[in-house]
Short mmCIF file of C-alpha atoms in Angstrom, two decimals:
data_model
loop_
_atom_site.label_atom_id
_atom_site.label_comp_id
_atom_site.label_asym_id
_atom_site.label_seq_id
_atom_site.Cartn_x
_atom_site.Cartn_y
_atom_site.Cartn_z
CA UNK A 1 51.59 65.53 105.96
CA UNK A 2 47.93 65.74 106.13
CA UNK A 3 45.45 62.88 106.85
CA UNK A 4 44.87 62.06 103.22
CA UNK A 5 48.47 62.06 102.36
CA UNK A 6 49.35 59.66 105.21
CA UNK A 7 46.76 57.32 104.18
CA UNK A 8 48.33 57.18 100.56
CA UNK A 9 52.02 57.20 101.77
CA UNK A 10 54.22 54.21 101.03
CA UNK A 11 58.16 53.88 101.55
CA UNK A 12 59.86 51.48 99.12
CA UNK A 13 63.20 49.86 99.65
CA UNK A 14 65.28 49.57 96.52
CA UNK A 15 65.46 51.56 93.47
CA UNK A 16 66.32 48.84 90.88
CA UNK A 17 63.63 47.61 88.56
CA UNK A 18 60.89 46.63 90.53
CA UNK A 19 61.26 49.47 92.92
CA UNK A 20 61.20 52.15 90.36
CA UNK A 21 58.58 50.67 88.39
CA UNK A 22 56.13 50.24 91.48
CA UNK A 23 56.86 53.63 92.60
CA UNK A 24 55.80 55.01 89.16
CA UNK A 25 52.67 52.90 89.26
CA UNK A 26 51.54 54.31 92.49
CA UNK A 27 52.90 57.87 92.01
CA UNK A 28 50.87 58.10 89.00
CA UNK A 29 47.78 57.41 91.06
CA UNK A 30 48.43 60.26 93.36
CA UNK A 31 50.38 58.33 96.17
CA UNK A 32 53.17 59.79 98.12
CA UNK A 33 56.07 57.73 97.34
CA UNK A 34 59.50 57.57 99.12
CA UNK A 35 62.40 55.05 97.56
CA UNK A 36 65.46 54.46 99.60
CA UNK A 37 68.39 53.11 97.78
CA UNK A 38 71.96 51.86 99.10
CA UNK A 39 73.73 52.83 96.04
CA UNK A 40 74.31 56.32 94.51
CA UNK A 41 71.90 57.77 91.67
CA UNK A 42 73.16 55.80 88.55
CA UNK A 43 71.91 58.95 86.56
CA UNK A 44 74.89 60.93 87.95
CA UNK A 45 77.61 58.31 88.47
CA UNK A 46 76.79 55.69 85.69
CA UNK A 47 75.17 52.09 86.38
CA UNK A 48 77.03 50.22 88.75
CA UNK A 49 74.44 47.40 89.46
CA UNK A 50 74.86 43.87 90.81
CA UNK A 51 74.07 40.99 88.26
CA UNK A 52 74.39 42.44 84.95
CA UNK A 53 72.97 39.42 82.87
CA UNK A 54 70.94 40.88 80.12
CA UNK A 55 67.18 40.70 80.49
CA UNK A 56 64.71 38.94 78.27
CA UNK A 57 61.51 41.41 78.09
CA UNK A 58 58.46 39.45 77.36
CA UNK A 59 54.77 40.39 77.29
CA UNK A 60 54.14 40.31 81.02
CA UNK A 61 56.98 42.88 81.46
CA UNK A 62 55.83 45.07 78.66
CA UNK A 63 52.37 45.04 80.00
CA UNK A 64 53.64 46.60 83.27
CA UNK A 65 55.84 49.02 81.25
CA UNK A 66 52.84 50.20 79.20
CA UNK A 67 50.99 50.96 82.51
CA UNK A 68 53.88 52.93 83.70
CA UNK A 69 54.22 54.74 80.65
CA UNK A 70 57.74 53.46 79.78
CA UNK A 71 57.24 50.87 77.13
CA UNK A 72 57.99 53.06 74.15
CA UNK A 73 61.41 54.55 75.54
CA UNK A 74 62.38 51.13 76.81
CA UNK A 75 61.53 49.54 73.24
CA UNK A 76 63.63 52.21 71.62
CA UNK A 77 66.87 50.25 73.31
CA UNK A 78 65.79 46.94 72.92
CA UNK A 79 66.74 44.21 70.37
CA UNK A 80 64.40 41.59 69.12
CA UNK A 81 65.33 38.07 69.59
CA UNK A 82 63.45 35.57 67.25
CA UNK A 83 64.60 32.43 68.87
CA UNK A 84 67.31 30.43 70.09
CA UNK A 85 70.32 30.07 67.72
CA UNK A 86 71.76 26.90 68.89
CA UNK A 87 75.62 26.19 67.90
CA UNK A 88 76.20 22.68 67.83
CA UNK A 89 79.65 21.16 68.63
CA UNK A 90 80.52 20.31 64.98
CA UNK A 91 79.75 23.92 63.98
CA UNK A 92 76.27 23.75 62.74
CA UNK A 93 73.85 26.28 63.68
CA UNK A 94 70.01 26.16 63.86
CA UNK A 95 67.55 28.65 64.68
CA UNK A 96 64.68 27.42 66.92
CA UNK A 97 61.98 30.17 66.91
CA UNK A 98 60.25 31.07 70.03
CA UNK A 99 57.13 31.70 68.48
CA UNK A 100 55.06 31.59 65.13
CA UNK A 101 56.39 34.63 63.42
CA UNK A 102 57.85 38.05 64.45
CA UNK A 103 54.86 38.79 66.50
CA UNK A 104 56.11 36.44 68.98
CA UNK A 105 59.51 37.35 69.97
CA UNK A 106 61.18 38.44 73.05
CA UNK A 107 63.58 41.54 73.41
CA UNK A 108 67.20 41.78 75.02
CA UNK A 109 67.34 44.94 77.34
CA UNK A 110 70.45 46.07 79.36
CA UNK A 111 69.65 46.12 83.02
CA UNK A 112 71.48 49.15 83.58
CA UNK A 113 69.90 51.37 80.83
CA UNK A 114 66.53 49.95 82.03
CA UNK A 115 67.29 51.15 85.43
CA UNK A 116 68.08 54.55 84.30
CA UNK A 117 64.67 54.84 82.33
CA UNK A 118 62.57 53.49 84.99
CA UNK A 119 64.30 55.86 87.56
CA UNK A 120 63.74 58.98 85.60
CA UNK A 121 60.06 58.10 85.23
CA UNK A 122 59.51 57.45 88.62
CA UNK A 123 60.86 60.82 89.56
CA UNK A 124 58.88 62.48 86.86
CA UNK A 125 55.68 60.86 88.26
CA UNK A 126 56.36 62.38 91.71
CA UNK A 127 58.30 59.70 93.33
CA UNK A 128 60.79 60.81 95.78
CA UNK A 129 64.04 59.03 95.40
CA UNK A 130 66.84 58.90 98.11
CA UNK A 131 70.07 57.47 97.34
CA UNK A 132 73.11 56.21 99.42
CA UNK A 133 70.42 55.05 102.01
CA UNK A 134 71.25 51.37 102.94
CA UNK A 135 68.83 49.80 105.25
CA UNK A 136 70.38 49.03 108.45
CA UNK A 137 67.56 47.96 110.73
CA UNK A 138 63.80 48.32 111.06
CA UNK A 139 61.88 48.77 114.42
CA UNK A 140 58.47 47.48 113.45
CA UNK A 141 56.77 48.20 116.63
CA UNK A 142 57.78 51.97 116.33
CA UNK A 143 57.75 51.93 112.76
CA UNK A 144 60.94 53.43 112.37
CA UNK A 145 63.74 52.48 109.57
CA UNK A 146 67.35 53.22 110.07
CA UNK A 147 69.47 53.69 107.29
CA UNK A 148 73.22 54.36 106.67
CA UNK A 149 75.18 56.44 104.08
CA UNK A 150 78.08 54.72 102.60
CA UNK A 151 79.75 57.86 101.81
CA UNK A 152 80.28 59.22 105.42
CA UNK A 153 78.97 56.26 107.56
CA UNK A 154 76.20 58.69 108.80
CA UNK A 155 72.99 57.20 110.07
CA UNK A 156 69.03 58.30 109.51
CA UNK A 157 65.95 57.23 110.86
CA UNK A 158 62.70 57.81 109.07
CA UNK A 159 59.12 56.92 109.97
CA UNK A 160 56.92 54.81 108.01
CA UNK A 161 53.54 53.50 107.38
CA UNK A 162 54.29 50.37 105.30
CA UNK A 163 57.57 49.08 103.88
CA UNK A 164 57.83 47.27 100.40
CA UNK A 165 60.98 45.50 99.86
CA UNK A 166 61.98 45.64 96.21
CA UNK A 167 65.63 45.19 97.11
CA UNK A 168 66.69 42.06 95.42
CA UNK A 169 67.83 38.51 96.49
CA UNK A 170 69.95 39.68 99.29
CA UNK A 171 67.09 41.99 100.68
CA UNK A 172 67.84 43.80 103.74
CA UNK A 173 64.34 44.32 104.44
CA UNK A 174 63.51 40.48 104.45
CA UNK A 175 66.28 39.90 106.96
CA UNK A 176 64.72 42.56 109.20
CA UNK A 177 61.34 41.06 108.69
CA UNK A 178 62.85 37.62 109.39
CA UNK A 179 64.08 38.60 112.82
CA UNK A 180 60.71 40.08 113.66
CA UNK A 181 58.92 37.05 112.50
CA UNK A 182 59.89 33.76 110.66
CA UNK A 183 59.11 34.05 107.08
CA UNK A 184 59.91 30.24 106.33
CA UNK A 185 63.06 31.13 104.20
CA UNK A 186 64.70 28.49 102.26
CA UNK A 187 67.33 28.82 99.53
CA UNK A 188 68.67 26.02 97.29
CA UNK A 189 71.80 26.61 95.41
CA UNK A 190 71.91 25.22 91.99
CA UNK A 191 75.48 23.96 92.10
CA UNK A 192 76.51 25.69 88.93
CA UNK A 193 77.45 29.33 88.66
CA UNK A 194 78.16 31.82 85.89
CA UNK A 195 80.85 34.23 84.52
CA UNK A 196 80.20 36.88 81.87
CA UNK A 197 82.31 37.72 78.81
CA UNK A 198 81.72 39.82 75.86
CA UNK A 199 81.66 39.79 72.12
CA UNK A 200 82.40 43.35 70.73
CA UNK A 201 81.31 45.09 67.60
CA UNK A 202 82.70 43.61 64.14
CA UNK A 203 85.61 45.65 62.82
CA UNK A 204 82.96 47.60 60.64
CA UNK A 205 80.82 48.29 63.68
CA UNK A 206 78.13 45.97 63.21
CA UNK A 207 77.15 42.69 64.95
CA UNK A 208 79.44 39.98 64.88
CA UNK A 209 76.89 37.39 64.58
CA UNK A 210 73.12 37.10 64.11
CA UNK A 211 71.70 39.88 66.28
CA UNK A 212 68.03 38.90 66.42
CA UNK A 213 68.76 35.64 68.20
CA UNK A 214 69.67 34.20 71.68
CA UNK A 215 72.65 32.24 71.08
CA UNK A 216 73.13 29.22 72.80
CA UNK A 217 76.00 26.54 72.97
CA UNK A 218 74.54 23.43 74.66
CA UNK A 219 76.81 20.99 75.79
CA UNK A 220 75.13 18.68 78.27
CA UNK A 221 76.19 19.66 81.89
CA UNK A 222 77.18 22.97 80.89
CA UNK A 223 76.47 25.74 78.26
CA UNK A 224 77.35 29.09 77.00
CA UNK A 225 74.81 31.81 75.78
CA UNK A 226 75.05 35.39 74.25
CA UNK A 227 72.37 38.05 74.25
CA UNK A 228 72.62 41.17 71.84
CA UNK A 229 73.14 44.71 73.08
CA UNK A 230 71.94 47.87 71.29
CA UNK A 231 75.41 48.97 71.04
CA UNK A 232 76.19 45.88 68.49
CA UNK A 233 77.65 43.97 71.46
CA UNK A 234 76.78 40.88 72.99
CA UNK A 235 76.74 39.67 76.71
CA UNK A 236 78.02 36.10 76.75
CA UNK A 237 77.37 34.05 79.84
CA UNK A 238 79.29 30.98 80.55
CA UNK A 239 77.54 28.58 82.78
CA UNK A 240 79.34 25.79 84.63
CA UNK A 241 79.16 23.23 87.46
CA UNK A 242 80.93 24.64 90.49
CA UNK A 243 82.93 21.39 90.74
CA UNK A 244 83.94 18.92 87.96
CA UNK A 245 85.45 18.58 84.39
CA UNK A 246 84.68 21.39 83.39
CA UNK A 247 83.88 23.33 86.61
CA UNK A 248 84.74 26.53 88.16
CA UNK A 249 86.92 24.55 90.72
CA UNK A 250 88.97 23.25 87.60
CA UNK A 251 88.72 26.36 85.27
CA UNK A 252 90.42 28.95 87.24
CA UNK A 253 92.62 30.81 84.74
CA UNK A 254 92.07 32.59 81.59
CA UNK A 255 94.28 30.17 79.81
CA UNK A 256 92.34 27.32 81.23
CA UNK A 257 89.10 29.13 79.82
CA UNK A 258 90.58 29.51 76.44
CA UNK A 259 91.44 25.78 76.43
CA UNK A 260 87.98 25.07 77.29
CA UNK A 261 86.63 27.15 74.44
CA UNK A 262 89.13 25.74 72.14
CA UNK A 263 87.52 22.33 72.97
CA UNK A 264 83.94 23.08 73.30
CA UNK A 265 82.84 26.52 71.94
CA UNK A 266 85.34 26.71 69.06
CA UNK A 267 83.03 28.87 66.90
CA UNK A 268 82.70 31.36 69.89
CA UNK A 269 86.22 31.88 70.67
CA UNK A 270 87.44 34.21 67.79
CA UNK A 271 84.40 36.34 68.70
CA UNK A 272 85.76 37.07 72.22
CA UNK A 273 89.14 38.62 71.97
CA UNK A 274 89.17 39.62 75.64
CA UNK A 275 88.47 36.18 76.79
CA UNK A 276 91.24 35.74 79.31
CA UNK A 277 90.90 39.16 80.62
CA UNK A 278 87.27 38.84 81.18
CA UNK A 279 87.26 35.55 82.72
CA UNK A 280 89.95 36.46 85.22
CA UNK A 281 88.44 39.97 86.17
CA UNK A 282 84.63 39.35 86.22
CA UNK A 283 83.28 38.13 89.26
CA UNK A 284 81.73 34.57 89.51
CA UNK A 285 77.93 34.91 89.99
CA UNK A 286 76.05 32.16 92.16
CA UNK A 287 72.66 30.71 91.16
CA UNK A 288 69.97 30.04 93.52
CA UNK A 289 66.26 29.80 94.10
CA UNK A 290 64.77 31.65 97.14
CA UNK A 291 61.67 30.34 98.79
CA UNK A 292 59.48 32.07 101.30
CA UNK A 293 56.31 30.68 103.10
CA UNK A 294 55.33 34.50 103.97
CA UNK A 295 56.07 37.57 102.02
CA UNK A 296 54.52 40.07 104.37
CA UNK A 297 54.23 41.24 107.92
CA UNK A 298 50.62 42.36 108.45
CA UNK A 299 50.29 45.80 107.13
CA UNK A 300 54.03 46.97 108.16
CA UNK A 301 55.87 45.31 105.45
CA UNK A 302 56.01 43.35 102.18
CA UNK A 303 58.44 41.91 99.65
CA UNK A 304 58.25 41.18 95.81
CA UNK A 305 60.31 40.61 93.25
CA UNK A 306 63.71 38.89 93.87
CA UNK A 307 63.32 39.69 97.64
CA UNK A 308 60.40 37.45 97.81
CA UNK A 309 61.20 34.68 95.15
CA UNK A 310 64.54 34.90 93.38
CA UNK A 311 64.95 32.31 90.71
CA UNK A 312 67.53 31.02 88.46
CA UNK A 313 67.62 33.10 85.13
CA UNK A 314 66.94 30.47 82.54
CA UNK A 315 63.48 31.24 81.71
CA UNK A 316 64.23 34.82 81.23
CA UNK A 317 61.19 35.65 83.38
CA UNK A 318 62.54 37.01 86.81
CA UNK A 319 62.25 40.56 85.88
CA UNK A 320 58.85 39.92 84.03
CA UNK A 321 57.63 38.14 87.12
CA UNK A 322 58.98 41.00 89.36
CA UNK A 323 56.92 43.70 87.14
CA UNK A 324 53.73 41.46 87.14
CA UNK A 325 54.18 41.55 91.07
CA UNK A 326 54.24 45.42 91.03
CA UNK A 327 51.12 45.45 88.97
CA UNK A 328 49.49 43.04 91.32
CA UNK A 329 50.49 44.73 94.32
CA UNK A 330 49.53 48.27 92.96
CA UNK A 331 46.08 47.08 92.09
CA UNK A 332 45.58 45.67 95.49
CA UNK A 333 46.81 48.73 97.44
CA UNK A 334 44.54 50.92 95.19
CA UNK A 335 41.52 48.64 95.40
CA UNK A 336 41.85 48.12 99.31
CA UNK A 337 42.38 50.75 102.01
CA UNK A 338 43.31 47.75 104.56
CA UNK A 339 46.91 47.42 103.66
CA UNK A 340 47.08 44.23 105.89
CA UNK A 341 44.54 42.61 103.56
CA UNK A 342 45.97 43.92 100.42
CA UNK A 343 49.38 42.48 101.37
CA UNK A 344 47.84 39.06 102.29
CA UNK A 345 45.82 38.87 99.09
CA UNK A 346 48.84 39.91 97.00
CA UNK A 347 50.70 36.83 98.50
CA UNK A 348 47.81 34.59 97.92
CA UNK A 349 47.56 35.78 94.23
CA UNK A 350 51.18 35.71 93.29
CA UNK A 351 52.96 32.98 95.68
CA UNK A 352 51.51 30.28 93.56
CA UNK A 353 52.62 32.02 90.36
CA UNK A 354 56.27 32.43 91.85
CA UNK A 355 56.64 28.78 92.71
CA UNK A 356 55.65 27.79 89.16
CA UNK A 357 57.84 30.04 87.20
CA UNK A 358 60.52 29.11 89.70
CA UNK A 359 60.09 25.43 88.69
CA UNK A 360 59.92 26.16 85.25
CA UNK A 361 63.15 28.22 85.13
CA UNK A 362 65.08 25.24 86.66
CA UNK A 363 63.41 22.97 84.13
CA UNK A 364 64.51 25.37 81.10
CA UNK A 365 68.04 25.17 82.26
CA UNK A 366 68.23 21.16 81.86
CA UNK A 367 66.24 21.85 78.43
CA UNK A 368 68.81 24.76 77.32
CA UNK A 369 72.02 22.75 78.24
CA UNK A 370 71.13 19.41 77.22
CA UNK A 371 68.08 19.10 75.21
CA UNK A 372 67.82 21.77 72.43
CA UNK A 373 70.18 19.49 70.09
CA UNK A 374 68.42 16.24 70.93
CA UNK A 375 66.40 14.31 68.29
CA UNK A 376 63.61 13.41 70.45
CA UNK A 377 63.24 16.95 71.60
CA UNK A 378 63.26 18.46 68.02
CA UNK A 379 60.61 15.92 67.01
CA UNK A 380 58.29 17.03 70.20
CA UNK A 381 58.91 20.48 69.11
CA UNK A 382 58.02 20.00 65.66
CA UNK A 383 54.55 18.14 66.85
CA UNK A 384 54.12 21.04 69.21
CA UNK A 385 54.16 23.26 66.40
CA UNK A 386 51.71 21.44 64.44
CA UNK A 387 49.24 21.00 67.24
CA UNK A 388 49.40 24.66 68.01
CA UNK A 389 48.20 25.35 64.45
CA UNK A 390 45.78 22.57 64.25
CA UNK A 391 44.08 23.13 67.66
CA UNK A 392 44.69 26.94 68.47
CA UNK A 393 41.86 26.98 70.91
CA UNK A 394 43.40 23.83 73.07
CA UNK A 395 47.22 23.63 72.30
CA UNK A 396 49.61 26.40 73.23
CA UNK A 397 53.43 25.61 73.52
CA UNK A 398 54.10 26.31 77.27
CA UNK A 399 56.90 28.71 76.22
CA UNK A 400 54.39 30.84 74.43
CA UNK A 401 51.84 30.59 77.58
CA UNK A 402 54.71 32.07 79.77
CA UNK A 403 56.38 34.45 77.42
CA UNK A 404 53.80 35.94 74.95
CA UNK A 405 50.75 35.65 77.31
CA UNK A 406 49.87 36.79 80.75
CA UNK A 407 47.71 33.84 82.03
CA UNK A 408 49.00 32.70 85.60
CA UNK A 409 52.29 31.10 85.62
CA UNK A 410 50.79 28.34 87.65
CA UNK A 411 48.13 27.76 84.78
CA UNK A 412 50.97 27.55 82.28
CA UNK A 413 53.07 25.11 84.37
CA UNK A 414 50.15 22.48 85.00
CA UNK A 415 48.98 22.75 81.47
CA UNK A 416 52.41 22.53 79.98
CA UNK A 417 52.92 19.31 81.93
CA UNK A 418 49.99 17.72 80.52
CA UNK A 419 50.91 18.89 77.13
CA UNK A 420 54.46 17.50 77.31
CA UNK A 421 53.08 14.08 78.53
CA UNK A 422 50.81 13.98 75.41
CA UNK A 423 53.78 15.08 73.17
CA UNK A 424 56.06 12.22 74.67
CA UNK A 425 53.16 9.71 74.13
CA UNK A 426 52.24 10.72 70.61
CA UNK A 427 55.95 10.68 69.31
CA UNK A 428 56.83 7.45 71.19
CA UNK A 429 58.25 5.06 68.36
CA UNK A 430 58.39 7.60 65.68
CA UNK A 431 61.23 9.27 64.09
CA UNK A 432 59.29 11.77 61.87
CA UNK A 433 55.77 13.38 62.04
CA UNK A 434 54.96 11.50 58.54
CA UNK A 435 54.21 8.34 60.50
CA UNK A 436 51.74 9.74 63.03
CA UNK A 437 47.87 8.81 62.74
CA UNK A 438 46.76 12.28 62.49
CA UNK A 439 43.15 11.37 63.36
CA UNK A 440 44.30 9.58 66.55
CA UNK A 441 46.33 12.55 67.26
CA UNK A 442 43.61 15.37 66.91
CA UNK A 443 41.26 13.10 69.05
CA UNK A 444 43.72 12.88 71.80
CA UNK A 445 44.11 16.55 71.83
CA UNK A 446 40.40 16.99 71.78
CA UNK A 447 40.01 14.48 74.51
CA UNK A 448 42.92 15.58 76.79
CA UNK A 449 43.10 19.24 76.53
CA UNK A 450 40.26 21.55 77.62
CA UNK A 451 39.89 24.94 75.66
CA UNK A 452 42.60 27.38 76.74
CA UNK A 453 41.80 30.23 79.28
CA UNK A 454 42.16 33.85 78.35
CA UNK A 455 44.71 36.16 79.94
CA UNK A 456 43.79 37.64 83.13
#
């Protein structure tokens, strides 16, 4: 490797969504990129990933895919979701739109299919992909990374200039970095877990329920959701407390799961013919939030995505946030030849954003499971929509700021808190928007909310 190549060489750990995307962004700019992945090549053996919750692709993620030249291919396999289809306990349904119209929607994408697409474009961009290479240890002083092959147990050593950890919540690189220098790691478990089920296509091969929506059965302390797939199935996710009635300690068998659905998700039950089988054979997934005080080790290593800030999935922003990380890190590396400074600037830019979306994801769980069928919440949502129309320069629903725009998460979080306080204050004592004093409402908005910032 000549001097120029060495200056622009980087080693990525993890060939999942973020690793493949970052590899593409850098390789397209002429960097020499090597990606090491502990699993085999899913393009050869089929996708066998970890968590398989369907992913909600939003504007932040699509922006990154456009930069990588992947948006068109991904969108050909995505299913539009206009809003939440709320399934009430009495059998009623109500579509709560995410945005104003079909220009403001999110897209359901299959994690495995997306990974295949991103791996292919990374390789076509010139990234070198190395499979069956699980990171065992790192000698940061000698800059040597040691990998093992899961097929025969053989070990392999490679030299590196800088390592990028895109290897998920259980990051092997993060463990190695922690051994070298305390990253201030803290994990908070939610106390709830999830189980995946499936709604198959209808007998005529179509969708069994409305395809262009995220279906949600809110039941207070627990809930069920369903996201559409392009093969006309739905991935159903049951979220329960770890303990309680119901909880995963009391719902252990397929028969017990059926009894729960008969009682609390009656309209969903006929749609899931393999309920007992899915419940007993699919693993129970944990839900947690990962916090780090430091994401990098001078110029030798940096973390991004779930490896740096894993979050619960209830805002559908984990992938979108990771993709935004990739864009930000690529921009810093391309702009600054001093990698230690580039990594430090990346952390300074993205850590506040990560903390904000982690907090919003936790808040959204409470909203989804306990508030979407609440009268006060519905009235506040109605006022929110009205204010967004009356004051488009000052009032934007927080969900829209997060999902349809690219303003920093921390700006959306802080502004969303101020807007929520205003909504609560303005609707207090009212059962309908008809009784509001709109002159006073408009004055309050102008007084309390500054003009909206532009996307960065």
